[in-house]
CSV table of C-alpha atoms in Angstrom, one decimal:
chain,number,residue,atom,x,y,z
U,1,MET,CA,13.3,-21.2,33.6
U,2,GLU,CA,13.2,-20.5,29.7
U,3,ILE,CA,12.9,-22.8,27.3
U,4,LEU,CA,16.1,-24.7,25.9
U,5,ASN,CA,14.1,-25.6,22.5
U,6,LEU,CA,16.4,-27.1,19.4
U,7,GLU,CA,14.8,-28.1,16.7
U,8,GLY,CA,17.4,-31.3,14.9
U,9,THR,CA,19.2,-31.2,12.4
U,10,GLU,CA,21.2,-33.6,9.3
U,11,ASP,CA,23.7,-33.7,11.9
U,12,THR,CA,22.6,-31.9,14.8
U,13,PRO,CA,20.0,-33.8,18.0
U,14,LYS,CA,16.6,-31.8,19.2
U,15,ILE,CA,16.3,-31.4,22.4
U,16,ILE,CA,13.5,-30.3,24.3
U,17,LEU,CA,14.9,-29.5,28.2
U,18,ASP,CA,11.5,-27.8,29.4
U,19,LYS,CA,11.3,-27.7,33.4
U,20,ALA,CA,7.8,-26.6,34.0
U,21,ASN,CA,6.9,-29.1,31.6
U,22,GLY,CA,9.1,-31.7,32.8
U,23,ILE,CA,10.3,-32.4,30.0
U,24,PHE,CA,13.3,-33.9,28.9
U,25,GLU,CA,14.8,-35.2,25.3
U,26,ILE,CA,18.0,-35.5,22.9
U,27,SER,CA,17.3,-37.2,19.9
U,28,GLY,CA,18.7,-37.7,17.3
U,29,ARG,CA,21.8,-37.5,14.9
U,30,SER,CA,24.4,-36.1,16.5
U,31,LEU,CA,27.9,-35.2,14.6
U,32,PRO,CA,28.0,-31.6,14.7
U,33,GLU,CA,31.3,-30.0,13.3
U,34,ASP,CA,32.3,-28.7,17.1
U,35,SER,CA,30.8,-30.8,19.6
U,36,ALA,CA,31.7,-29.0,22.5
U,37,GLU,CA,30.4,-25.7,21.8
U,38,PHE,CA,27.4,-27.0,21.1
U,39,TYR,CA,27.0,-28.8,23.9
U,40,GLN,CA,27.6,-26.2,25.8
U,41,PRO,CA,23.8,-24.2,25.9
U,42,VAL,CA,22.8,-27.9,27.0
U,43,LEU,CA,24.7,-28.0,30.3
U,44,ASP,CA,24.7,-24.4,31.1
U,45,TRP,CA,20.9,-25.1,31.3
U,46,LEU,CA,21.5,-27.8,33.2
U,47,GLU,CA,23.7,-26.3,35.9
U,48,ALA,CA,20.8,-23.9,36.6
U,49,TYR,CA,18.5,-26.7,36.4
U,50,ALA,CA,20.8,-28.3,38.7
U,51,SER,CA,20.2,-25.5,41.8
U,52,GLU,CA,17.0,-25.5,41.2
U,53,PRO,CA,15.2,-29.1,39.9
U,54,ASN,CA,11.8,-30.7,39.6
U,55,PRO,CA,11.3,-33.3,41.7
U,56,SER,CA,11.7,-35.6,39.7
U,57,SER,CA,13.5,-35.7,36.8
U,58,GLU,CA,13.1,-38.2,33.2
U,59,PHE,CA,16.1,-37.4,31.0
U,60,VAL,CA,15.3,-39.0,27.7
U,61,PHE,CA,18.1,-39.8,25.0
U,62,LYS,CA,16.4,-41.9,21.7
U,63,LEU,CA,19.6,-40.9,20.1
U,64,GLU,CA,19.9,-42.6,16.4
U,65,TYR,CA,23.7,-41.6,15.7
U,66,PHE,CA,26.2,-40.1,18.2
U,67,ASN,CA,30.6,-40.0,16.9
U,68,THR,CA,32.9,-39.8,19.4
U,69,ALA,CA,33.3,-36.4,20.2
U,70,SER,CA,30.0,-36.5,20.6
U,71,SER,CA,29.9,-39.2,23.1
U,72,LYS,CA,32.7,-37.3,25.2
U,73,LEU,CA,30.0,-34.6,25.3
U,74,ILE,CA,27.5,-36.7,26.3
U,75,LEU,CA,29.2,-38.0,29.3
U,76,ASP,CA,29.3,-34.9,30.9
U,77,VAL,CA,25.6,-34.0,30.2
U,78,LEU,CA,24.9,-37.4,31.7
U,79,SER,CA,27.5,-36.0,34.7
U,80,LYS,CA,26.4,-33.0,35.1
U,81,LEU,CA,22.2,-35.9,35.8
U,82,GLU,CA,24.8,-36.7,38.6
U,83,ASP,CA,24.2,-33.6,40.9
U,84,ILE,CA,20.2,-33.5,40.1
U,85,SER,CA,18.3,-35.2,43.0
U,86,GLY,CA,16.0,-37.2,41.9
U,87,ALA,CA,16.8,-37.6,37.9
U,88,LYS,CA,16.7,-40.2,35.7
U,89,ILE,CA,18.1,-41.6,33.1
U,90,HIS,CA,15.8,-43.1,29.9
U,91,TRP,CA,18.0,-44.7,27.2
U,92,TYR,CA,16.3,-45.7,24.2
U,93,PHE,CA,17.9,-47.4,21.7
U,94,HIS,CA,15.7,-49.2,17.8
U,95,GLU,CA,15.4,-53.0,18.8
U,96,ASP,CA,18.4,-53.8,16.0
U,97,ASP,CA,21.0,-51.6,17.3
U,98,GLU,CA,23.1,-52.8,19.6
U,99,ASP,CA,26.1,-50.8,19.4
U,100,MET,CA,23.1,-48.1,20.9
U,101,GLU,CA,22.8,-50.9,23.9
U,102,GLU,CA,26.0,-51.8,24.7
U,103,ALA,CA,26.8,-47.9,24.2
U,104,GLY,CA,24.6,-47.1,27.2
U,105,GLN,CA,25.8,-49.9,28.7
U,106,GLU,CA,28.9,-48.9,29.3
U,107,PHE,CA,27.9,-44.8,29.5
U,108,SER,CA,25.7,-45.9,33.3
U,109,GLU,CA,29.2,-47.8,34.6
U,110,LEU,CA,30.3,-44.1,33.7
U,111,VAL,CA,28.0,-42.1,35.9
U,112,GLU,CA,26.5,-42.8,39.3
U,113,VAL,CA,22.6,-42.4,37.3
U,114,SER,CA,19.8,-45.0,37.2
U,115,PHE,CA,19.4,-46.4,33.7
U,116,GLU,CA,16.2,-47.7,32.2
U,117,PHE,CA,16.3,-49.2,28.9
U,118,SER,CA,13.3,-49.5,26.4
U,119,THR,CA,13.3,-50.3,22.4
U,120,TYR,CA,11.6,-48.5,20.4
W,1,MET,CA,39.8,-38.5,-23.2
W,2,LYS,CA,40.7,-42.1,-22.3
W,3,TYR,CA,41.8,-41.2,-18.7
W,4,VAL,CA,37.8,-41.0,-18.5
W,5,TYR,CA,37.7,-45.0,-19.1
W,6,ASP,CA,40.4,-45.1,-17.0
W,7,LEU,CA,39.1,-44.1,-14.7
W,8,HIS,CA,35.5,-45.7,-14.6
W,9,LYS,CA,37.8,-49.4,-15.1
W,10,SER,CA,39.5,-49.0,-11.5
W,11,MET,CA,36.7,-47.7,-10.2
W,12,ARG,CA,34.8,-51.0,-11.7
W,13,GLU,CA,37.7,-53.3,-10.7
W,14,GLN,CA,38.7,-51.9,-6.7
W,15,ASN,CA,34.0,-52.4,-6.4
W,16,LEU,CA,34.2,-48.8,-5.6
W,17,ILE,CA,30.7,-47.2,-4.9
W,18,LEU,CA,31.5,-44.1,-4.6
W,19,VAL,CA,34.7,-41.5,-4.2
W,20,TYR,CA,35.8,-38.3,-3.7
W,21,GLU,CA,38.6,-36.4,-3.3
W,22,GLY,CA,39.6,-32.8,-3.4
W,23,GLU,CA,38.3,-29.9,-0.7
W,24,PHE,CA,36.5,-31.8,2.6
W,25,THR,CA,34.1,-29.5,5.1
W,26,GLN,CA,31.6,-29.9,7.4
W,27,GLU,CA,29.2,-29.4,4.7
W,28,ILE,CA,30.9,-31.4,2.2
W,29,THR,CA,30.6,-34.6,4.9
W,30,LYS,CA,27.0,-34.7,5.5
W,31,SER,CA,26.6,-34.5,1.1
W,32,VAL,CA,29.1,-37.9,1.4
W,33,LEU,CA,27.4,-39.6,4.4
W,34,ALA,CA,23.8,-38.5,2.4
W,35,MET,CA,24.6,-40.1,-1.5
W,36,ALA,CA,26.3,-43.2,0.8
W,37,GLU,CA,23.2,-43.5,2.7
W,38,ARG,CA,21.0,-42.7,-0.4
W,39,ASN,CA,24.0,-46.0,-2.0
W,40,MET,CA,22.6,-48.4,0.8
W,41,ASP,CA,19.7,-47.6,1.3
W,42,SER,CA,18.6,-47.7,-2.8
W,43,MET,CA,20.5,-51.9,-2.9
W,44,GLY,CA,17.4,-52.6,0.5
W,45,GLU,CA,20.9,-53.1,3.2
W,46,GLU,CA,20.3,-54.3,6.1
W,47,SER,CA,19.7,-51.4,9.0
W,48,SER,CA,22.9,-52.6,10.8
W,49,ILE,CA,25.1,-53.1,8.7
W,50,LYS,CA,24.8,-49.4,7.2
W,51,ARG,CA,24.7,-47.9,10.7
W,52,LYS,CA,28.5,-49.2,11.4
W,53,VAL,CA,29.8,-48.3,7.6
W,54,PHE,CA,27.3,-44.6,8.7
W,55,ASN,CA,29.5,-44.9,12.4
W,56,VAL,CA,32.9,-45.9,9.5
W,57,MET,CA,32.6,-42.6,7.5
W,58,VAL,CA,31.9,-40.1,9.8
W,59,GLU,CA,34.9,-40.5,11.9
W,60,CYS,CA,37.1,-41.0,8.9
W,61,LEU,CA,35.9,-38.1,7.1
W,62,GLN,CA,35.9,-36.1,10.4
W,63,ASN,CA,39.8,-37.2,11.3
W,64,ILE,CA,40.1,-35.1,7.6
W,65,VAL,CA,38.2,-32.1,7.9
W,66,LYS,CA,39.8,-31.8,11.4
W,67,HIS,CA,43.4,-33.2,10.5
W,68,GLY,CA,44.1,-33.9,6.9
W,69,GLU,CA,43.7,-30.0,5.8
W,70,GLY,CA,44.8,-30.2,2.2
W,71,TYR,CA,47.7,-27.4,1.3
W,72,LYS,CA,49.3,-25.9,-1.1
W,73,VAL,CA,52.3,-26.4,-2.5
W,74,ASP,CA,52.1,-23.8,-4.6
W,75,GLU,CA,49.7,-22.2,-7.0
W,76,SER,CA,49.7,-25.0,-9.3
W,77,VAL,CA,50.7,-28.1,-6.6
W,78,SER,CA,47.8,-28.9,-3.5
W,79,TYR,CA,47.6,-31.5,-2.1
W,80,ASP,CA,44.2,-32.9,-0.7
W,81,ALA,CA,42.6,-35.5,0.5
W,82,VAL,CA,40.3,-38.6,-0.8
W,83,PHE,CA,37.7,-40.6,0.1
W,84,MET,CA,36.2,-43.6,-0.4
W,85,ILE,CA,33.7,-46.2,0.0
W,86,GLY,CA,34.2,-49.5,-1.7
W,87,LYS,CA,31.9,-52.7,-1.7
W,88,LYS,CA,32.3,-56.8,-2.5
W,89,ASP,CA,29.9,-59.3,-1.9
W,90,GLU,CA,30.2,-59.5,1.6
W,91,GLU,CA,32.4,-56.7,2.8
W,92,TYR,CA,31.9,-52.1,2.3
W,93,ILE,CA,35.0,-51.4,2.7
W,94,ILE,CA,36.1,-47.7,3.7
W,95,ALA,CA,39.1,-45.9,2.4
W,96,SER,CA,40.6,-42.8,3.3
W,97,GLY,CA,44.2,-41.0,1.9
W,98,ASN,CA,45.3,-37.5,3.4
W,99,PRO,CA,48.6,-35.6,3.1
W,100,LEU,CA,51.1,-35.1,6.9
W,101,TYR,CA,54.0,-34.7,7.6
W,102,ASN,CA,56.1,-36.4,8.6
W,103,ASN,CA,56.8,-35.3,11.9
W,104,ASP,CA,53.3,-36.6,13.1
W,105,VAL,CA,53.8,-40.5,11.8
W,106,GLU,CA,54.9,-41.7,14.8
W,107,LYS,CA,52.0,-40.8,17.0
W,108,LEU,CA,49.7,-41.4,14.5
W,109,ARG,CA,51.1,-45.3,13.5
W,110,CYS,CA,51.9,-45.3,17.7
W,111,LYS,CA,48.1,-44.5,18.3
W,112,LEU,CA,46.9,-46.9,15.5
W,113,ASP,CA,48.8,-49.4,16.7
W,114,GLN,CA,47.5,-49.5,20.2
W,115,VAL,CA,44.3,-50.1,18.7
W,116,ASN,CA,44.8,-53.4,16.5
W,117,GLU,CA,46.1,-54.8,19.1
W,118,LEU,CA,43.8,-54.7,21.1
W,119,ASP,CA,40.8,-57.5,21.6
W,120,LYS,CA,37.1,-56.5,21.9
W,121,ASP,CA,37.3,-56.1,25.8
W,122,GLY,CA,40.5,-54.4,25.3
W,123,LEU,CA,38.8,-51.4,23.1
W,124,LYS,CA,36.1,-51.3,25.4
W,125,GLN,CA,38.4,-50.6,28.5
W,126,LEU,CA,40.9,-48.4,26.0
W,127,TYR,CA,37.3,-46.6,25.5
W,128,LYS,CA,36.0,-45.4,28.5
W,129,GLU,CA,39.5,-45.1,29.3
W,130,ILE,CA,39.6,-42.6,27.0
W,131,ILE,CA,36.7,-40.8,27.0
W,132,LYS,CA,36.8,-40.4,30.8
W,133,SER,CA,39.8,-38.3,30.8
W,134,THR,CA,40.0,-36.8,27.7
W,135,THR,CA,39.0,-33.5,27.0
W,136,ILE,CA,37.8,-31.9,23.2
W,137,SER,CA,41.4,-30.7,21.8
W,138,ASP,CA,41.8,-27.7,20.0
W,139,LYS,CA,40.3,-29.7,16.7
W,140,GLY,CA,37.3,-30.3,18.1
W,141,GLY,CA,38.2,-34.6,18.8
W,142,ALA,CA,37.7,-36.4,21.6
W,143,GLY,CA,40.8,-39.4,20.3
W,144,LEU,CA,38.3,-41.7,20.0
W,145,GLY,CA,37.9,-41.9,15.8
W,146,PHE,CA,40.1,-44.5,15.6
W,147,VAL,CA,38.9,-47.2,18.9
W,148,ASP,CA,35.9,-46.4,17.2
W,149,MET,CA,36.1,-47.1,14.5
W,150,ALA,CA,38.0,-50.8,15.1
W,151,ARG,CA,35.1,-50.8,17.4
W,152,LYS,CA,32.3,-51.0,15.1
W,153,SER,CA,34.4,-52.8,12.5
W,154,GLY,CA,35.3,-55.5,14.5
W,155,ARG,CA,38.8,-56.5,12.7
W,156,LYS,CA,42.2,-54.4,12.8
W,157,LEU,CA,42.8,-50.9,10.8
W,158,GLU,CA,44.8,-50.6,7.6
W,159,TYR,CA,47.3,-48.3,7.0
W,160,ASP,CA,50.4,-47.2,5.3
W,161,PHE,CA,52.1,-44.2,5.2
W,162,ILE,CA,53.3,-43.4,1.8
W,163,PRO,CA,56.2,-41.2,1.5
W,164,VAL,CA,56.1,-38.5,-1.3
W,165,ASP,CA,59.2,-35.7,-0.2
W,166,GLU,CA,60.7,-34.5,2.4
W,167,GLU,CA,58.6,-33.1,4.2
W,168,ARG,CA,55.0,-34.6,3.8
W,169,SER,CA,53.5,-38.3,3.6
W,170,PHE,CA,50.4,-39.9,2.4
W,171,PHE,CA,49.0,-40.9,4.8
W,172,ALA,CA,46.3,-44.5,3.8
W,173,LEU,CA,43.7,-45.7,5.9
W,174,ARG,CA,41.5,-48.5,5.3
W,175,THR,CA,38.3,-50.3,7.2
W,176,THR,CA,36.4,-53.5,6.5
W,177,ILE,CA,32.5,-54.3,7.5
W,178,GLY,CA,31.9,-57.8,7.1
W,179,ARG,CA,28.6,-58.3,5.8
W,180,GLU,CA,27.7,-61.3,7.3
């Protein structure tokens, strides 16, 4: 599978989806003008990956900030992970960022995927 | 030239640290956010407060980009939006104003009242209900902005609709972030 590699910018997150090396990561800030358009390649990639996933995949979410439109798309991304056997989510939040911790908790209540929480 | 001094004086009296009036785009949103962040950094603001202010600013600015487009009445008269941040001793105030059609007032008022009626847990439930059922609108919104602003601020959203003419009103919105 091709690697999806998006450089982060001031309003979009850094995204790496690399099956061969087992790296799946979304980090940084997410407040794009058009969140649906921005996340579509990610959703497409995951859809393809779901049909031939690695035995286990750890998805790292290390978000500093996301807006509400992105939060809907992040939920869509997490929902895609429900279809991937052996998928696990690693939700990172800054140690004093209760809102990001709570956001992760809420997502974990909305999707059937295992979450692990860590601070950075 | 007295208007320059008057504006300056009124900004000081209202404790405003940033005011922007005019066209709103994603690029301008990024610039305004960067200015406000620098401003808070230079004041040595705590990161948790900075994040909440940033959060509310983004939702507020992107609301204007998506819904508050100014429009021209004729070549000489146009109605634009305004955005401002104020800082008092123990709180930040994020306020905005934009023109809208009178037809849109009641729907918006209902949304805001619904948000303002809820407590912390109620807002959390509403957030989860909306995010489960929503689809991103043509304008790119998820319908979660006001709920999120209320959750991050922990206060009621203050708003007003000021009649402009037969067709239009001016929508003013104010969110306060406490530093306590």
